[in-house]
mmCIF file of C-alpha atoms in Angstrom:
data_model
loop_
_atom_site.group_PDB
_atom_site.id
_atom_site.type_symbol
_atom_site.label_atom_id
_atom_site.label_comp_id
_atom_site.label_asym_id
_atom_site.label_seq_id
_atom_site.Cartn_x
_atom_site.Cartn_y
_atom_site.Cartn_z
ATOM 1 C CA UNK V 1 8.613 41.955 -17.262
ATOM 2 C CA UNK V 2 5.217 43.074 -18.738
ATOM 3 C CA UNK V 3 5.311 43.452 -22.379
ATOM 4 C CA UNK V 4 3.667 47.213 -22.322
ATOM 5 C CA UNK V 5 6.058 48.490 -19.323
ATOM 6 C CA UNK V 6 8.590 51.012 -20.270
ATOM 7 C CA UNK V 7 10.507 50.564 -16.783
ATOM 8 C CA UNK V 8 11.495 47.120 -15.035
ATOM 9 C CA UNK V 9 11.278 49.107 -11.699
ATOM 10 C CA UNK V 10 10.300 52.208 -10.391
ATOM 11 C CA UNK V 11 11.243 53.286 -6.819
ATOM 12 C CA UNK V 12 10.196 55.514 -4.707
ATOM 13 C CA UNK V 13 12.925 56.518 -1.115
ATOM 14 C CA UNK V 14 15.127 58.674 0.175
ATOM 15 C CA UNK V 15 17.188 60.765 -1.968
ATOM 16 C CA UNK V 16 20.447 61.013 0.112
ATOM 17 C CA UNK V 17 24.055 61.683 0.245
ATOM 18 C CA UNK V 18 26.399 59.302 1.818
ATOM 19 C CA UNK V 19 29.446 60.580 4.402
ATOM 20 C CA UNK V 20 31.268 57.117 4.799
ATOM 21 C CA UNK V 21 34.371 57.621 7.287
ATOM 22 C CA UNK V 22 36.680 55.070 9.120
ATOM 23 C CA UNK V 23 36.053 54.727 12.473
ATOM 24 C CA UNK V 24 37.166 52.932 15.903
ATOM 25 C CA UNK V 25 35.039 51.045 17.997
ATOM 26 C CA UNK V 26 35.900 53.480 20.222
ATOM 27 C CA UNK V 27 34.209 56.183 18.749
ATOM 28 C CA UNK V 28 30.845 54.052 18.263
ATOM 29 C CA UNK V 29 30.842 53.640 22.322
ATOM 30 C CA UNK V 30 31.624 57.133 23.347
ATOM 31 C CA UNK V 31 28.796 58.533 20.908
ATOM 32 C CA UNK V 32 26.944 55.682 22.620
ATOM 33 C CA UNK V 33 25.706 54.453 19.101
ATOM 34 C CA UNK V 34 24.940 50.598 18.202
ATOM 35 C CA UNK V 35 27.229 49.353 15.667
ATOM 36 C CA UNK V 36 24.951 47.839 12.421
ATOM 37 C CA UNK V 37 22.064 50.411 12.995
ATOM 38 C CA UNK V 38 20.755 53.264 11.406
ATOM 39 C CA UNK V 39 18.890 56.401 13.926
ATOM 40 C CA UNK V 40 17.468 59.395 12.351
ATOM 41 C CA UNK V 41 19.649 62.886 13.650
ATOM 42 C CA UNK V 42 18.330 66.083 13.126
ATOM 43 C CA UNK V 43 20.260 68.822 11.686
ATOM 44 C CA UNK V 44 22.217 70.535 14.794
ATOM 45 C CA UNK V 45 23.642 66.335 15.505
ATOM 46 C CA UNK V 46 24.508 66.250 11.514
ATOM 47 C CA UNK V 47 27.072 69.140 12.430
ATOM 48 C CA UNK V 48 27.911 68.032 15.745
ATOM 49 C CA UNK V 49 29.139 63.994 14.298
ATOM 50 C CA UNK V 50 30.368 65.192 11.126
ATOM 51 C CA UNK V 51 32.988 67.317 12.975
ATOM 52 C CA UNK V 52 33.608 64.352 14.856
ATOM 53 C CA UNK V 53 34.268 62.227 12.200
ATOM 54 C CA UNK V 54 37.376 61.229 10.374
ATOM 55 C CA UNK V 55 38.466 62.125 6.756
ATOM 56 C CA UNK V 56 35.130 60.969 4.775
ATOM 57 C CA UNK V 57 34.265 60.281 1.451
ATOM 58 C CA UNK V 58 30.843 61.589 -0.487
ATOM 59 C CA UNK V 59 28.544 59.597 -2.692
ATOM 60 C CA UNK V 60 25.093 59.165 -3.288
ATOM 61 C CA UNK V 61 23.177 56.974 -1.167
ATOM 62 C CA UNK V 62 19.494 56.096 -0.077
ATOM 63 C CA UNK V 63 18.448 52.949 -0.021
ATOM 64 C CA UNK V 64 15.938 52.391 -3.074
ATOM 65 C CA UNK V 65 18.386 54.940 -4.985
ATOM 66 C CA UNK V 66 20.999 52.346 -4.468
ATOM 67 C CA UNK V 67 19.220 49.751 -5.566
ATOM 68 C CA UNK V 68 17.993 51.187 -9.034
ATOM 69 C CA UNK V 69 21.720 52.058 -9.410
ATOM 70 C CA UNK V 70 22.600 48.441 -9.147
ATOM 71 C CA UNK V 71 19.883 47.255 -11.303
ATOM 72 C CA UNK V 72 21.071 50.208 -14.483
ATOM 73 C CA UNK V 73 24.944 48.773 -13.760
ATOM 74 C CA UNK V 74 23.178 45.183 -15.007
ATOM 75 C CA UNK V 75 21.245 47.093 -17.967
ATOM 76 C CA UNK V 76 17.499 47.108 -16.388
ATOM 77 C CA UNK V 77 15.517 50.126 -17.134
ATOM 78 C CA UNK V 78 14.954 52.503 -13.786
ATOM 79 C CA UNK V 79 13.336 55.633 -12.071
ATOM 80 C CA UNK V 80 13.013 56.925 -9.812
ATOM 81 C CA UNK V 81 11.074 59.314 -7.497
ATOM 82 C CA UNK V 82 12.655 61.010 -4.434
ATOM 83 C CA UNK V 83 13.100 64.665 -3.002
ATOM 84 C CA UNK V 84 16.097 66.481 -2.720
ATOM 85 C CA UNK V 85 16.436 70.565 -2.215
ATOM 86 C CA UNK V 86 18.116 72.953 -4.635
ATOM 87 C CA UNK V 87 21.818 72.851 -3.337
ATOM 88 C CA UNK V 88 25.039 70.883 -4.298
ATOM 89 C CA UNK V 89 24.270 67.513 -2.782
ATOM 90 C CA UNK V 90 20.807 68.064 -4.485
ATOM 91 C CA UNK V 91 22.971 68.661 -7.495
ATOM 92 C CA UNK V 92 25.486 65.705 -7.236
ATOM 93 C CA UNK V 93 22.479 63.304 -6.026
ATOM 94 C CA UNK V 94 20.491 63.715 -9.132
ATOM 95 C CA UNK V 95 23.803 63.592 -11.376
ATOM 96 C CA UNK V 96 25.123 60.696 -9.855
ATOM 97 C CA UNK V 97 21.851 58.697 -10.469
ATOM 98 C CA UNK V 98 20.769 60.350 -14.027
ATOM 99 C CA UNK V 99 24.505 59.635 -15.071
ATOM 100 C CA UNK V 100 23.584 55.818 -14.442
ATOM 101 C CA UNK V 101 20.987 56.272 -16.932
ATOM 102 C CA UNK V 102 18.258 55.982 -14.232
ATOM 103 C CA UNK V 103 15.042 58.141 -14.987
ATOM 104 C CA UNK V 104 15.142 60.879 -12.435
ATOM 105 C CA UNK V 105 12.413 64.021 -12.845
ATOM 106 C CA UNK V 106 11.392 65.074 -9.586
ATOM 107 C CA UNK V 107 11.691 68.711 -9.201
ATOM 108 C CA UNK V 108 13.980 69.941 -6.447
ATOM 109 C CA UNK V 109 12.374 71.622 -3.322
ATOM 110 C CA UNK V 110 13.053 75.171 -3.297
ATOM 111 C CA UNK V 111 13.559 76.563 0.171
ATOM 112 C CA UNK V 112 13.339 74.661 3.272
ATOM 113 C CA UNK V 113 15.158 71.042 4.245
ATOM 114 C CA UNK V 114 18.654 70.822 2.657
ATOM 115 C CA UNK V 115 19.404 67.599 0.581
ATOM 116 C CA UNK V 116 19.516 64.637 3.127
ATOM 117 C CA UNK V 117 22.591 63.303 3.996
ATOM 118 C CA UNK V 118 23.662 59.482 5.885
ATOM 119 C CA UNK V 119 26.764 60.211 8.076
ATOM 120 C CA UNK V 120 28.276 56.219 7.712
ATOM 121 C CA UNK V 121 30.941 55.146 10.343
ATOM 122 C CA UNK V 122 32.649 51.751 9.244
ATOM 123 C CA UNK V 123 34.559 50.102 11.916
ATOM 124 C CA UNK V 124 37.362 47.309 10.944
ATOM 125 C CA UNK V 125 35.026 44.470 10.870
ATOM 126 C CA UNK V 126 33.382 46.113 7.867
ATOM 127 C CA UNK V 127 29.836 47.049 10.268
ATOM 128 C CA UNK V 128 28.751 50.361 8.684
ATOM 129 C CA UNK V 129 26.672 52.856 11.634
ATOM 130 C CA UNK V 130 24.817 55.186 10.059
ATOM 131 C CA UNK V 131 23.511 58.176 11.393
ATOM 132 C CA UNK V 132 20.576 59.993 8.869
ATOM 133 C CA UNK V 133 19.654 63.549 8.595
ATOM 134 C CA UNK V 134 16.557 63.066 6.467
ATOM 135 C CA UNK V 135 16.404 66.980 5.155
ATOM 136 C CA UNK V 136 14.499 67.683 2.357
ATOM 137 C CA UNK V 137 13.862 63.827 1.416
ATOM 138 C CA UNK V 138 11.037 63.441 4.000
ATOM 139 C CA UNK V 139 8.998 66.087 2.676
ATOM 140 C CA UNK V 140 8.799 63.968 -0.476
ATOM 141 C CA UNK V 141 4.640 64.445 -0.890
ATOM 142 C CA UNK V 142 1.531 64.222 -3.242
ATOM 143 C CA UNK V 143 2.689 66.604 -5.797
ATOM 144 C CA UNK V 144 6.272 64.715 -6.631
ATOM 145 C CA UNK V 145 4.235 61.441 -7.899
ATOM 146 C CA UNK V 146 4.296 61.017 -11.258
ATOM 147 C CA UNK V 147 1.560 58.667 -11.557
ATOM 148 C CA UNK V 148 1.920 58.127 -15.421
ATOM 149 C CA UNK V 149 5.901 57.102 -14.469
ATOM 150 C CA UNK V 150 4.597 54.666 -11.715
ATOM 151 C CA UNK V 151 1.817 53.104 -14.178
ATOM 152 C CA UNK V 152 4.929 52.800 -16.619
ATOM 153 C CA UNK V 153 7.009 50.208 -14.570
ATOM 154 C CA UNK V 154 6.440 46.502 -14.123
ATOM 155 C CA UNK V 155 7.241 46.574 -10.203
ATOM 156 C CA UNK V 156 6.742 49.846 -8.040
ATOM 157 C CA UNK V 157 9.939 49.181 -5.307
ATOM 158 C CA UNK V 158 8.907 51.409 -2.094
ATOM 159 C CA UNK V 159 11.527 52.002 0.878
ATOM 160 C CA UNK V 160 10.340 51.172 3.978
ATOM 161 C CA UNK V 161 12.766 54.038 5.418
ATOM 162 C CA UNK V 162 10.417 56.349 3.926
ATOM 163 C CA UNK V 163 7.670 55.480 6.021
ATOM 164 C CA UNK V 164 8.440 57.310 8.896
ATOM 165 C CA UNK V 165 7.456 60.738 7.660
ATOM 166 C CA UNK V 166 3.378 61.464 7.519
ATOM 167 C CA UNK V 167 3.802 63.383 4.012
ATOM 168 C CA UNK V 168 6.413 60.345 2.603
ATOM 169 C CA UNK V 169 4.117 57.854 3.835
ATOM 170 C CA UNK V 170 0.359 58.969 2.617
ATOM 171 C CA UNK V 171 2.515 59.212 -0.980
ATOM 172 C CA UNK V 172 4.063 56.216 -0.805
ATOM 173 C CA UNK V 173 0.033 54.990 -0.137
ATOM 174 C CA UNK V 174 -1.229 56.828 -3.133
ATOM 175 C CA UNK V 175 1.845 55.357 -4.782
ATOM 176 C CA UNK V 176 0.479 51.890 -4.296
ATOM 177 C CA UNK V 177 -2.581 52.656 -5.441
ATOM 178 C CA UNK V 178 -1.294 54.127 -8.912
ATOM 179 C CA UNK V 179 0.578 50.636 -9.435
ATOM 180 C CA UNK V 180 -2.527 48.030 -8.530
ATOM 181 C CA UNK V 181 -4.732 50.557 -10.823
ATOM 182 C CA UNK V 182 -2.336 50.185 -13.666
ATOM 183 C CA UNK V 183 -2.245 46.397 -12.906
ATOM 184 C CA UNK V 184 1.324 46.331 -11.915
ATOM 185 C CA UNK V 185 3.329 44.934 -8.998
ATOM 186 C CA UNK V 186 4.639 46.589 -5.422
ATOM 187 C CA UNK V 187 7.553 45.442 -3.789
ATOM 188 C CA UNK V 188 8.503 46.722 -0.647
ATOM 189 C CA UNK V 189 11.922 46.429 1.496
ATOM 190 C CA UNK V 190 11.274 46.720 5.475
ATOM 191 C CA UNK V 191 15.121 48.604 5.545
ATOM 192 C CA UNK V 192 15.436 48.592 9.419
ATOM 193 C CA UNK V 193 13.935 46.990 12.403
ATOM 194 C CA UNK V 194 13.408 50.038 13.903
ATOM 195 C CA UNK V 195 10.569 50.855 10.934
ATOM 196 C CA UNK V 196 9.439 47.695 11.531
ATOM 197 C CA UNK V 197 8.818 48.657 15.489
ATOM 198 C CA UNK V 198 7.284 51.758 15.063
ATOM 199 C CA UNK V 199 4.795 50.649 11.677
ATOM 200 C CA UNK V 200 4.890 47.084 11.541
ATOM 201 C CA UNK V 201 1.064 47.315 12.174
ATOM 202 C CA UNK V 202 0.631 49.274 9.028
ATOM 203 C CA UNK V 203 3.255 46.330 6.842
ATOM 204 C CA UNK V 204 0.685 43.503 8.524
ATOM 205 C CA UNK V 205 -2.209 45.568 7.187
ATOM 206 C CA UNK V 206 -0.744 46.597 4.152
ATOM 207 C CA UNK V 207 0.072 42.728 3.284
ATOM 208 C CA UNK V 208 -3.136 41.641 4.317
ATOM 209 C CA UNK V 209 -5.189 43.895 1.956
ATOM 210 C CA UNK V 210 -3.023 42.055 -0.608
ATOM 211 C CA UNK V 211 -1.133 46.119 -1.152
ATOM 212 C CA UNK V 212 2.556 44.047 -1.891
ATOM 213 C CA UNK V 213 3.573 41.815 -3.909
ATOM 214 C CA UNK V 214 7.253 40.809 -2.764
ATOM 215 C CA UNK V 215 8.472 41.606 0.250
ATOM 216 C CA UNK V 216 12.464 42.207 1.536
ATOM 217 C CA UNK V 217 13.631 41.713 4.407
ATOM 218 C CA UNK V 218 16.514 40.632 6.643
ATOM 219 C CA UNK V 219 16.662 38.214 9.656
ATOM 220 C CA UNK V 220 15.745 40.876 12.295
ATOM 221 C CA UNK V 221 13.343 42.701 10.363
ATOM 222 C CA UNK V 222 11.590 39.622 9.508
ATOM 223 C CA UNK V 223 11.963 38.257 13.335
ATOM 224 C CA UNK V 224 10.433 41.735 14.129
ATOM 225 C CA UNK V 225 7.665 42.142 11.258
ATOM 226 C CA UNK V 226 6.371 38.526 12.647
ATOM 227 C CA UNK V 227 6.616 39.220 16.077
ATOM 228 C CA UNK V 228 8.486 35.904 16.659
ATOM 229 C CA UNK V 229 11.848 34.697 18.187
ATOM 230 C CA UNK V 230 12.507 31.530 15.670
ATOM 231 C CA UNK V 231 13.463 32.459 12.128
ATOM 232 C CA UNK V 232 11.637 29.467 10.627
ATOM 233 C CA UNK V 233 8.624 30.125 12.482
ATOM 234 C CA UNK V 234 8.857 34.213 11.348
ATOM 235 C CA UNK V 235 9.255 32.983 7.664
ATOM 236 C CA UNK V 236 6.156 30.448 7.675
ATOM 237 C CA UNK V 237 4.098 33.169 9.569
ATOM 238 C CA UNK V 238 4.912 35.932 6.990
ATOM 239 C CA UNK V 239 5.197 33.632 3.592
ATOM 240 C CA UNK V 240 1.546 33.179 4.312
ATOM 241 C CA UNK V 241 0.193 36.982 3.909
ATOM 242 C CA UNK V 242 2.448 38.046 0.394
ATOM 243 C CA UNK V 243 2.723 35.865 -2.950
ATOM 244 C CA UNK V 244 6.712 36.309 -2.709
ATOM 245 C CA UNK V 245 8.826 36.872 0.081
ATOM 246 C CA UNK V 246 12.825 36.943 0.179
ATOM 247 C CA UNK V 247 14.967 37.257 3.264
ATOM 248 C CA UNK V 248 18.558 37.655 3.472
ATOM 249 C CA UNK V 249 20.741 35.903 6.337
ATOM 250 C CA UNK V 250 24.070 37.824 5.459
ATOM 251 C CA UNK V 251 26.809 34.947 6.161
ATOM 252 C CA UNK V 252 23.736 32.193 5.822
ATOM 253 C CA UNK V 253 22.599 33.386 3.043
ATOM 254 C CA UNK V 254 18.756 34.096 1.969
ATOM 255 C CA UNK V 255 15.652 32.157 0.784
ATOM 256 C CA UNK V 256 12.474 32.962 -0.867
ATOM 257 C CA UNK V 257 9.136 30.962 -0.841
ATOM 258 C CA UNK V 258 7.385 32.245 -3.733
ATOM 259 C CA UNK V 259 3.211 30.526 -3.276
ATOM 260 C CA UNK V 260 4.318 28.340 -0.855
ATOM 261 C CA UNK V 261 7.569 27.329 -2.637
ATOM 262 C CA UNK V 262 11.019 27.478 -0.752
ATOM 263 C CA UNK V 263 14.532 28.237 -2.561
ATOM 264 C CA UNK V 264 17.662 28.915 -0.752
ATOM 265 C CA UNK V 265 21.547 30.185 -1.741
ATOM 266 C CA UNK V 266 24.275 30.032 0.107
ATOM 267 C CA UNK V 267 26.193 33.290 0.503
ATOM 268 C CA UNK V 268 28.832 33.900 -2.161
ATOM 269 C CA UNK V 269 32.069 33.796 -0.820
ATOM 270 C CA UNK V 270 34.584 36.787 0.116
ATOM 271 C CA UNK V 271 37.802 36.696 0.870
ATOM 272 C CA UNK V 272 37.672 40.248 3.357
ATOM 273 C CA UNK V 273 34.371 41.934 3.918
ATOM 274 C CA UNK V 274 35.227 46.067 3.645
ATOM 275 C CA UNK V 275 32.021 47.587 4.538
ATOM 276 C CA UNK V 276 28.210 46.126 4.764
ATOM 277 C CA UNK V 277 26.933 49.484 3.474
ATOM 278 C CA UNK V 278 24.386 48.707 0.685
ATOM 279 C CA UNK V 279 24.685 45.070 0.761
ATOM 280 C CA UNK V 280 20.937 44.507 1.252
ATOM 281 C CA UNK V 281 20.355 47.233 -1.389
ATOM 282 C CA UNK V 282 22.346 45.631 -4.053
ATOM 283 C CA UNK V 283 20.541 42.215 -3.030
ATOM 284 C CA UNK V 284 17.551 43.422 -3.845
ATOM 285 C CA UNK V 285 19.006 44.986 -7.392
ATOM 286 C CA UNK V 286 19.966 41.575 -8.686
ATOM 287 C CA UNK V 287 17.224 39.559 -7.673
ATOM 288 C CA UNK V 288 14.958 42.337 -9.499
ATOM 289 C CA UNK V 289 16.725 42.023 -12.232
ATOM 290 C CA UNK V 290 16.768 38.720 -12.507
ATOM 291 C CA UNK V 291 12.575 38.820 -12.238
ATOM 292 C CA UNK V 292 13.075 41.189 -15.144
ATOM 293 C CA UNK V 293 14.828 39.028 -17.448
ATOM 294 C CA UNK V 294 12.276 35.981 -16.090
ATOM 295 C CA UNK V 295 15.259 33.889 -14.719
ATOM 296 C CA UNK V 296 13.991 31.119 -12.173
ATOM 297 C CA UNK V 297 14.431 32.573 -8.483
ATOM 298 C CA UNK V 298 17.117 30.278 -7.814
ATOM 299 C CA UNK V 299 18.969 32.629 -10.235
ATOM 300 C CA UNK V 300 17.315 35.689 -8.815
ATOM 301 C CA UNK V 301 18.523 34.881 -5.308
ATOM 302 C CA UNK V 302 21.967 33.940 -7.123
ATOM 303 C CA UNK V 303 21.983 37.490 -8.831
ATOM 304 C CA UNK V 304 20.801 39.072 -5.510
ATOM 305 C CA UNK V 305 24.632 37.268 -3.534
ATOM 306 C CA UNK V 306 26.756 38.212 -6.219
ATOM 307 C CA UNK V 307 25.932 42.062 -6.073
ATOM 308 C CA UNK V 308 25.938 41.809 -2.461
ATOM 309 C CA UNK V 309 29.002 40.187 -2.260
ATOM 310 C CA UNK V 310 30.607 42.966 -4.783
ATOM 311 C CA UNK V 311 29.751 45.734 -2.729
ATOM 312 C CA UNK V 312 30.769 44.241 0.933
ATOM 313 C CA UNK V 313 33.986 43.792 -0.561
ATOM 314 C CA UNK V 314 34.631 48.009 -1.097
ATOM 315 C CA UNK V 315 33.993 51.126 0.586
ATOM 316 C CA UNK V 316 30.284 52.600 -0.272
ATOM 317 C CA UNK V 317 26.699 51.419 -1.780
ATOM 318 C CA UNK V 318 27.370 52.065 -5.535
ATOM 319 C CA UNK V 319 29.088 49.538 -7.259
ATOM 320 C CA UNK V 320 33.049 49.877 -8.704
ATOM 321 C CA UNK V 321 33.156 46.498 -10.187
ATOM 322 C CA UNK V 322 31.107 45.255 -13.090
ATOM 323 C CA UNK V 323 28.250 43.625 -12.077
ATOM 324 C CA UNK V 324 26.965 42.239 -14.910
ATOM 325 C CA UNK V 325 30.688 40.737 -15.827
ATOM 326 C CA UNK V 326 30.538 39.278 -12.126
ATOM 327 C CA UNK V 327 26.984 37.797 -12.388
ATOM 328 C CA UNK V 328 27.860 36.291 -16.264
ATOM 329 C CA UNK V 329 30.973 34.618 -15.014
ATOM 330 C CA UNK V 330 28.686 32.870 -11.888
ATOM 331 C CA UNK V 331 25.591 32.158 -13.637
ATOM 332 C CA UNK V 332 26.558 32.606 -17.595
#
């Protein structure tokens, strides 16, 4: 971490509310959804699935959200930008994230978008299907950068989710050019292959101009973002355009080639995956962390498993175990 920043990471994403329910496979056919994905809903859907859906339980998603939340539960320093409304989730987002000790000032919108929320159906072989109602998290715009915040933090960590929305995305721009001005890092995570369909153009350009520093991604996205069929062939092509990049494999787990350089873990083991909601978010917590306490990215990648092991093995993105108990015991 650089000796003058204040925060290891600030994020900028979606500030949303998890619904997490058990569900058949039945249910994912006859709402003709594709188990593992993620779709954007719109409000009038929301209603119509939540009512469809089985006893749930609340908690406070969002993909870059869950990933500072990871990183404060192994004592890194966090904050975080995002947009929620002025209602209860708005209320229990911000408290379940401030509560963590993560830096959260961005003023709720008043009026408009409710707080987002993720409705999350986990079948029995632990695939989470998530259906988002992005709300008041896409209007997320100029005015809620806090440019002194962003200028503050060693790595700015943007959520490729985010990207979808025009106002979210020109910020999330502006965003990048706070951090380069201030002479920190950008990391970005490509969250879904459908982002990487409908803007992979922009991520080629955007690693081109030299605009990120690491990249995250998983198999598919990376597959997609490369516009290739071999994994191998996907990672050369996109290890060329950004000085670190680090893809997951879930079961096979990830590698990063950092200037050329290759390192690879094996996925920690499990003894009964739960639910695979968060696992790439709390991947990217403990490899971040480990950047911030300057372990080698063997241990980073190490860090990265064991978090994402934790949270496969229970219901939900925020962690219940002790993550920083779990990652001593592995790596000391």
């Amino acid at each position: 971490m650089a000796a003058t920043a204040r925060f290891d990471v600030v994020a900028i994403g979606n500030a949303i509310v998890d619904v997490l329910a058990r569900a058949d496979d039945s249910l994912i056919a006859s709402e003709n959804l594709v188990k593992g994905s993620m779709r954007l809903i719109d409000a009038d859907e929301a209603e119509r699935l939540y009512a469809a859906m089985g006893p749930a339980i609340e908690m406070s998603g969002g993909s870059a959200a869950n990933t500072l939340a990871g990183m404060a539960a192994l004592g890194r320093r966090c904050g975080f930008i995002g947009q929620v409304a002025q209602d209860q989730l708005g209320q229990v987002f911000t408290h379940d994230l401030t509560s963590l000790g993560v830096a959260f000032d961005t003023p709720p919108s008043d009026g408009g978008a409710p707080t987002a929320r993720c409705l999350i159906l986990v079948t029995p072989d632990g695939q989470r299907t998530m259906n988002t109602f992005l709300g008041a998290s896409q209007n997320l715009g100029h005015e809620s950068l806090d440019a002194a915040l962003i200028a503050d933090a060693d790595i700015l960590y943007l959520e490729g989710y985010l990207w979808n929305a025009d106002a979210s995305r020109a910020a999330m721009a502006e965003a990048i050019g706070m951090a380069k001005a201030a002479g920190r890092r950008v990391a970005f995570t490509l969250s879904d292959t459908f982002v990487v369909a409908g803007h992979g153009e922009d991520f080629r350009r955007m690693m081109a101009a030299g605009d990120i520093d690491i990249l995250f991604a998983n198999e598919a996205e990376l597959l997609e973002l490369a516009q290739e069929g071999d994994f191998e062939t996907a990672l050369a092509k996109v290890a060329a355009e950004v000085p670190l990049l680090v893809a997951t494999r879930g079961e096979h787990g990830a590698v990063a080639i950092q200037q050329g350089e290759r390192t690879e873990v094996a996925a920690e083991p499990i003894d009964e995956v739960v639910d695979t909601t968060g696992a790439g978010d709390l991947f990217a917590a403990g490899f971040l962390a480990g950047l911030a306490e300057g372990r080698p990215i063997a241990d980073c990648l190490t860090m990265g498993a064991v978090c994402a092991r934790e949270i496969i093995a229970q219901v939900g993105p925020r962690a219940q175990t002790d993550l920083r108990t779990k990652v001593a015991a592995r790596l000391g």
